[in-house]
């Protein structure tokens, strides 16, 4: 009856054939597929020029350090931890007062101020834990300060000559536009498979391709230089936090 090979011989045989079992591979953490959410963001920019304009018109000032903007963002995974998306943020404020001092009045003066930032985003995500994601990225796009004026005469007279055609109302749109680059860093805390909390900090750098402000002309798209207008900036620290839907 044949005898079994010694254990030492069996070990040598296994060693010679290279059949040593491999260690299991560590599972890679997911960086998600993408999503979107509401993006309340504080834009810490110099408001001196805007406040000077408002006080000259008899309105109160904004916070000299900036404004709280609101908007939305969305992004999707394009491979290797990179995400492409779009982000839009803006601040809107409307004010109205009765002007009884100007000649020919009284007038109702309506002023609307808007600050906006919009651009395409690219981010590189890294999964620190299954519930915590970090990323570095940049937004490339544009921004603007815009002020709309509307003054309506509440004592309008029938025009009798070209001299009083303009007595009734006055409408103007002042605007200063910029190219914007915003490097930023982000943390996302995941509570549910479809819900998280997103926190972001960045800095917006801007470049205006022209000096001063422009006013919209009578023809569509026509913008006319405003003499003696300031070279108002739109740049500074940005800090935001808000809900994120998706992962």
Short mmCIF file of C-alpha atoms in Angstrom, two decimals:
data_model
loop_
_atom_site.label_atom_id
_atom_site.label_comp_id
_atom_site.label_asym_id
_atom_site.label_seq_id
_atom_site.Cartn_x
_atom_site.Cartn_y
_atom_site.Cartn_z
CA UNK A 1 0.00 0.00 0.00
CA UNK A 2 1.55 3.40 -1.04
CA UNK A 3 2.64 5.68 1.72
CA UNK A 4 1.74 9.42 1.90
CA UNK A 5 4.52 11.89 1.13
CA UNK A 6 6.05 13.56 4.17
CA UNK A 7 4.69 16.98 5.11
CA UNK A 8 8.08 18.58 4.50
CA UNK A 9 8.10 17.18 0.98
CA UNK A 10 4.59 18.55 0.35
CA UNK A 11 5.65 22.03 1.51
CA UNK A 12 8.67 21.92 -0.80
CA UNK A 13 6.43 20.91 -3.69
CA UNK A 14 4.01 23.83 -3.05
CA UNK A 15 6.94 26.21 -2.78
CA UNK A 16 8.42 24.99 -6.03
CA UNK A 17 5.13 25.40 -7.94
CA UNK A 18 4.66 29.00 -6.65
CA UNK A 19 1.11 28.45 -5.35
CA UNK A 20 1.42 30.78 -2.33
CA UNK A 21 -2.03 32.42 -1.70
CA UNK A 22 -2.21 36.20 -2.41
CA UNK A 23 -3.38 38.76 0.19
CA UNK A 24 -6.82 40.28 -0.64
CA UNK A 25 -6.65 43.74 -2.30
CA UNK A 26 -7.83 46.73 -0.29
CA UNK A 27 -11.08 48.15 -1.63
CA UNK A 28 -10.72 51.69 -3.01
CA UNK A 29 -12.99 54.34 -1.46
CA UNK A 30 -15.50 55.89 -3.83
CA UNK A 31 -15.33 59.62 -4.63
CA UNK A 32 -18.93 59.58 -5.88
CA UNK A 33 -20.59 60.27 -9.21
CA UNK A 34 -21.75 63.86 -8.76
CA UNK A 35 -24.79 65.90 -7.77
CA UNK A 36 -25.88 69.43 -7.04
CA UNK A 37 -27.05 71.79 -4.33
CA UNK A 38 -27.82 75.23 -2.97
CA UNK A 39 -24.69 77.37 -2.45
CA UNK A 40 -25.11 80.31 -0.02
CA UNK A 41 -21.72 82.05 -0.14
CA UNK A 42 -20.29 85.12 1.56
CA UNK A 43 -18.29 87.20 -0.95
CA UNK A 44 -15.89 89.43 0.98
CA UNK A 45 -15.34 92.24 -1.53
CA UNK A 46 -14.81 95.98 -1.14
CA UNK A 47 -18.20 97.74 -1.28
CA UNK A 48 -16.90 101.33 -1.02
CA UNK A 49 -17.86 102.45 -4.54
CA UNK A 50 -21.31 100.84 -4.35
CA UNK A 51 -21.97 102.40 -0.96
CA UNK A 52 -20.90 105.85 -2.18
CA UNK A 53 -23.40 105.52 -5.02
CA UNK A 54 -26.19 104.45 -2.67
CA UNK A 55 -25.62 107.22 -0.14
CA UNK A 56 -25.52 109.81 -2.93
CA UNK A 57 -29.02 108.65 -3.86
CA UNK A 58 -30.23 108.78 -0.26
CA UNK A 59 -30.14 105.04 0.53
CA UNK A 60 -28.40 103.19 3.35
CA UNK A 61 -25.07 101.40 2.85
CA UNK A 62 -24.38 97.70 2.48
CA UNK A 63 -21.90 95.87 4.70
CA UNK A 64 -18.53 97.34 3.73
CA UNK A 65 -16.95 93.86 3.80
CA UNK A 66 -19.20 92.18 1.25
CA UNK A 67 -22.56 90.48 0.71
CA UNK A 68 -24.20 87.06 1.13
CA UNK A 69 -24.90 85.56 -2.28
CA UNK A 70 -27.18 82.64 -3.13
CA UNK A 71 -27.15 80.22 -6.03
CA UNK A 72 -26.62 76.63 -7.10
CA UNK A 73 -23.87 74.30 -8.26
CA UNK A 74 -23.75 70.96 -10.02
CA UNK A 75 -20.95 68.64 -11.07
CA UNK A 76 -20.36 65.17 -12.50
CA UNK A 77 -17.51 62.64 -12.39
CA UNK A 78 -15.48 62.47 -15.62
CA UNK A 79 -12.91 59.94 -14.42
CA UNK A 80 -9.86 59.55 -12.15
CA UNK A 81 -11.44 61.65 -9.39
CA UNK A 82 -11.99 64.72 -11.59
CA UNK A 83 -15.37 66.49 -11.65
CA UNK A 84 -16.67 69.08 -14.11
CA UNK A 85 -19.57 71.37 -13.30
CA UNK A 86 -21.21 74.78 -13.22
CA UNK A 87 -21.73 77.25 -10.37
CA UNK A 88 -23.91 80.38 -10.26
CA UNK A 89 -24.15 82.82 -7.34
CA UNK A 90 -25.71 86.24 -6.99
CA UNK A 91 -26.92 88.96 -4.64
CA UNK A 92 -30.02 91.06 -5.46
CA UNK A 93 -31.44 94.01 -3.56
CA UNK A 94 -34.22 96.44 -4.56
CA UNK A 95 -34.93 99.79 -2.91
CA UNK A 96 -37.58 102.48 -3.44
CA UNK A 97 -37.99 106.04 -2.16
CA UNK A 98 -40.14 109.10 -2.91
CA UNK A 99 -38.09 112.07 -4.19
CA UNK A 100 -39.86 115.36 -3.46
CA UNK A 101 -36.80 117.60 -3.85
CA UNK A 102 -35.99 117.31 -7.57
CA UNK A 103 -37.63 119.82 -9.89
CA UNK A 104 -40.76 118.60 -11.63
CA UNK A 105 -41.52 115.90 -9.06
CA UNK A 106 -42.45 114.18 -6.92
CA UNK A 107 -40.63 111.15 -8.30
CA UNK A 108 -40.57 107.50 -7.26
CA UNK A 109 -36.94 106.37 -7.41
CA UNK A 110 -36.36 102.61 -7.75
CA UNK A 111 -32.84 101.18 -7.51
CA UNK A 112 -31.86 97.54 -7.96
CA UNK A 113 -28.32 96.32 -7.23
CA UNK A 114 -26.94 92.96 -8.37
CA UNK A 115 -23.60 91.21 -7.80
CA UNK A 116 -23.09 87.98 -9.74
CA UNK A 117 -20.49 85.24 -10.20
CA UNK A 118 -20.88 82.42 -12.73
CA UNK A 119 -18.48 79.91 -14.20
CA UNK A 120 -17.41 76.41 -15.09
CA UNK A 121 -15.71 74.36 -12.36
CA UNK A 122 -13.14 71.59 -12.27
CA UNK A 123 -12.30 69.74 -9.05
CA UNK A 124 -10.15 66.81 -8.00
CA UNK A 125 -11.76 64.76 -5.22
CA UNK A 126 -10.06 62.54 -2.64
CA UNK A 127 -11.97 60.22 -0.30
CA UNK A 128 -10.62 60.52 3.25
CA UNK A 129 -13.31 58.22 4.65
CA UNK A 130 -16.59 56.75 3.30
CA UNK A 131 -18.41 59.72 4.84
CA UNK A 132 -15.83 62.46 4.17
CA UNK A 133 -14.64 63.82 0.80
CA UNK A 134 -12.17 66.63 0.16
CA UNK A 135 -11.33 68.37 -3.10
CA UNK A 136 -9.24 71.12 -4.67
CA UNK A 137 -10.39 72.99 -7.74
CA UNK A 138 -11.02 76.22 -9.59
CA UNK A 139 -13.91 78.13 -11.13
CA UNK A 140 -13.35 79.97 -14.42
CA UNK A 141 -15.98 82.43 -15.55
CA UNK A 142 -17.27 85.95 -15.14
CA UNK A 143 -18.79 88.37 -12.67
CA UNK A 144 -20.37 91.80 -12.51
CA UNK A 145 -21.63 94.69 -10.44
CA UNK A 146 -24.90 96.06 -11.88
CA UNK A 147 -27.14 98.92 -10.77
CA UNK A 148 -30.53 99.63 -12.39
CA UNK A 149 -32.27 103.00 -11.90
CA UNK A 150 -35.90 103.76 -12.58
CA UNK A 151 -37.34 107.19 -11.77
CA UNK A 152 -41.03 107.82 -12.46
CA UNK A 153 -42.71 111.22 -12.25
CA UNK A 154 -45.94 111.13 -10.25
CA UNK A 155 -46.90 114.60 -11.62
CA UNK A 156 -46.44 113.99 -15.32
CA UNK A 157 -47.39 116.82 -17.68
CA UNK A 158 -48.46 116.44 -21.29
CA UNK A 159 -45.36 117.11 -23.45
CA UNK A 160 -45.63 120.40 -25.31
CA UNK A 161 -42.08 120.50 -26.68
CA UNK A 162 -38.89 118.46 -26.87
CA UNK A 163 -37.70 120.23 -23.70
CA UNK A 164 -40.14 118.36 -21.45
CA UNK A 165 -40.30 114.99 -23.20
CA UNK A 166 -37.96 113.53 -20.54
CA UNK A 167 -39.90 114.90 -17.58
CA UNK A 168 -41.79 111.71 -16.84
CA UNK A 169 -39.30 108.93 -16.31
CA UNK A 170 -35.64 108.03 -16.38
CA UNK A 171 -34.23 104.53 -16.81
CA UNK A 172 -30.55 103.52 -16.73
CA UNK A 173 -28.45 100.40 -16.22
CA UNK A 174 -24.89 100.80 -14.96
CA UNK A 175 -22.62 97.78 -15.20
CA UNK A 176 -19.01 96.74 -14.67
CA UNK A 177 -18.05 93.27 -15.88
CA UNK A 178 -15.08 91.02 -15.09
CA UNK A 179 -13.29 87.82 -15.98
CA UNK A 180 -13.03 85.74 -12.78
CA UNK A 181 -10.73 82.96 -11.57
CA UNK A 182 -11.61 81.40 -8.21
CA UNK A 183 -9.31 78.73 -6.70
CA UNK A 184 -11.10 76.89 -3.89
CA UNK A 185 -11.01 73.94 -1.49
CA UNK A 186 -14.01 71.87 -0.42
CA UNK A 187 -15.09 69.41 2.28
CA UNK A 188 -18.20 67.24 1.97
CA UNK A 189 -19.72 65.34 4.89
CA UNK A 190 -21.97 62.49 3.78
CA UNK A 191 -25.03 61.83 5.98
CA UNK A 192 -27.08 59.63 3.63
CA UNK A 193 -26.33 58.01 0.26
CA UNK A 194 -28.06 60.98 -1.41
CA UNK A 195 -27.52 63.84 1.08
CA UNK A 196 -24.45 65.63 2.41
CA UNK A 197 -23.18 68.95 3.72
CA UNK A 198 -20.76 70.89 1.52
CA UNK A 199 -18.35 73.54 2.86
CA UNK A 200 -16.13 75.61 0.58
CA UNK A 201 -13.49 78.33 0.90
CA UNK A 202 -11.83 80.16 -1.97
CA UNK A 203 -10.59 83.46 -3.31
CA UNK A 204 -12.00 85.25 -6.35
CA UNK A 205 -9.53 87.10 -8.56
CA UNK A 206 -10.98 89.38 -11.25
CA UNK A 207 -9.85 91.26 -14.34
CA UNK A 208 -11.90 94.03 -16.00
CA UNK A 209 -11.14 94.42 -19.74
CA UNK A 210 -12.04 98.12 -19.62
CA UNK A 211 -11.78 101.05 -17.21
CA UNK A 212 -14.72 102.40 -15.26
CA UNK A 213 -18.40 101.53 -15.65
CA UNK A 214 -20.66 101.30 -18.70
CA UNK A 215 -24.27 102.40 -19.17
CA UNK A 216 -26.67 100.58 -21.47
CA UNK A 217 -27.61 102.60 -24.55
CA UNK A 218 -30.83 102.70 -26.54
CA UNK A 219 -29.79 99.90 -28.91
CA UNK A 220 -29.67 96.29 -27.70
CA UNK A 221 -26.24 95.40 -26.40
CA UNK A 222 -24.91 98.94 -26.67
CA UNK A 223 -22.79 99.93 -23.67
CA UNK A 224 -21.49 103.51 -23.31
CA UNK A 225 -18.57 104.59 -21.12
CA UNK A 226 -19.54 106.46 -17.95
CA UNK A 227 -17.22 109.44 -17.50
CA UNK A 228 -15.41 109.78 -14.14
CA UNK A 229 -16.69 106.39 -12.92
CA UNK A 230 -14.46 104.40 -10.53
CA UNK A 231 -12.48 101.25 -11.33
CA UNK A 232 -14.53 99.19 -8.89
CA UNK A 233 -13.09 95.78 -7.98
CA UNK A 234 -14.86 92.47 -7.55
CA UNK A 235 -12.51 90.13 -5.70
CA UNK A 236 -11.90 88.69 -2.28
CA UNK A 237 -12.39 85.73 0.03
CA UNK A 238 -15.41 83.49 -0.56
CA UNK A 239 -16.85 81.17 2.11
CA UNK A 240 -19.88 78.96 1.60
CA UNK A 241 -21.79 76.11 3.21
CA UNK A 242 -24.95 74.34 2.16
CA UNK A 243 -26.73 71.02 1.46
CA UNK A 244 -25.58 68.73 -1.34
CA UNK A 245 -27.88 66.28 -3.09
CA UNK A 246 -26.13 63.29 -4.60
CA UNK A 247 -22.60 62.05 -4.05
#
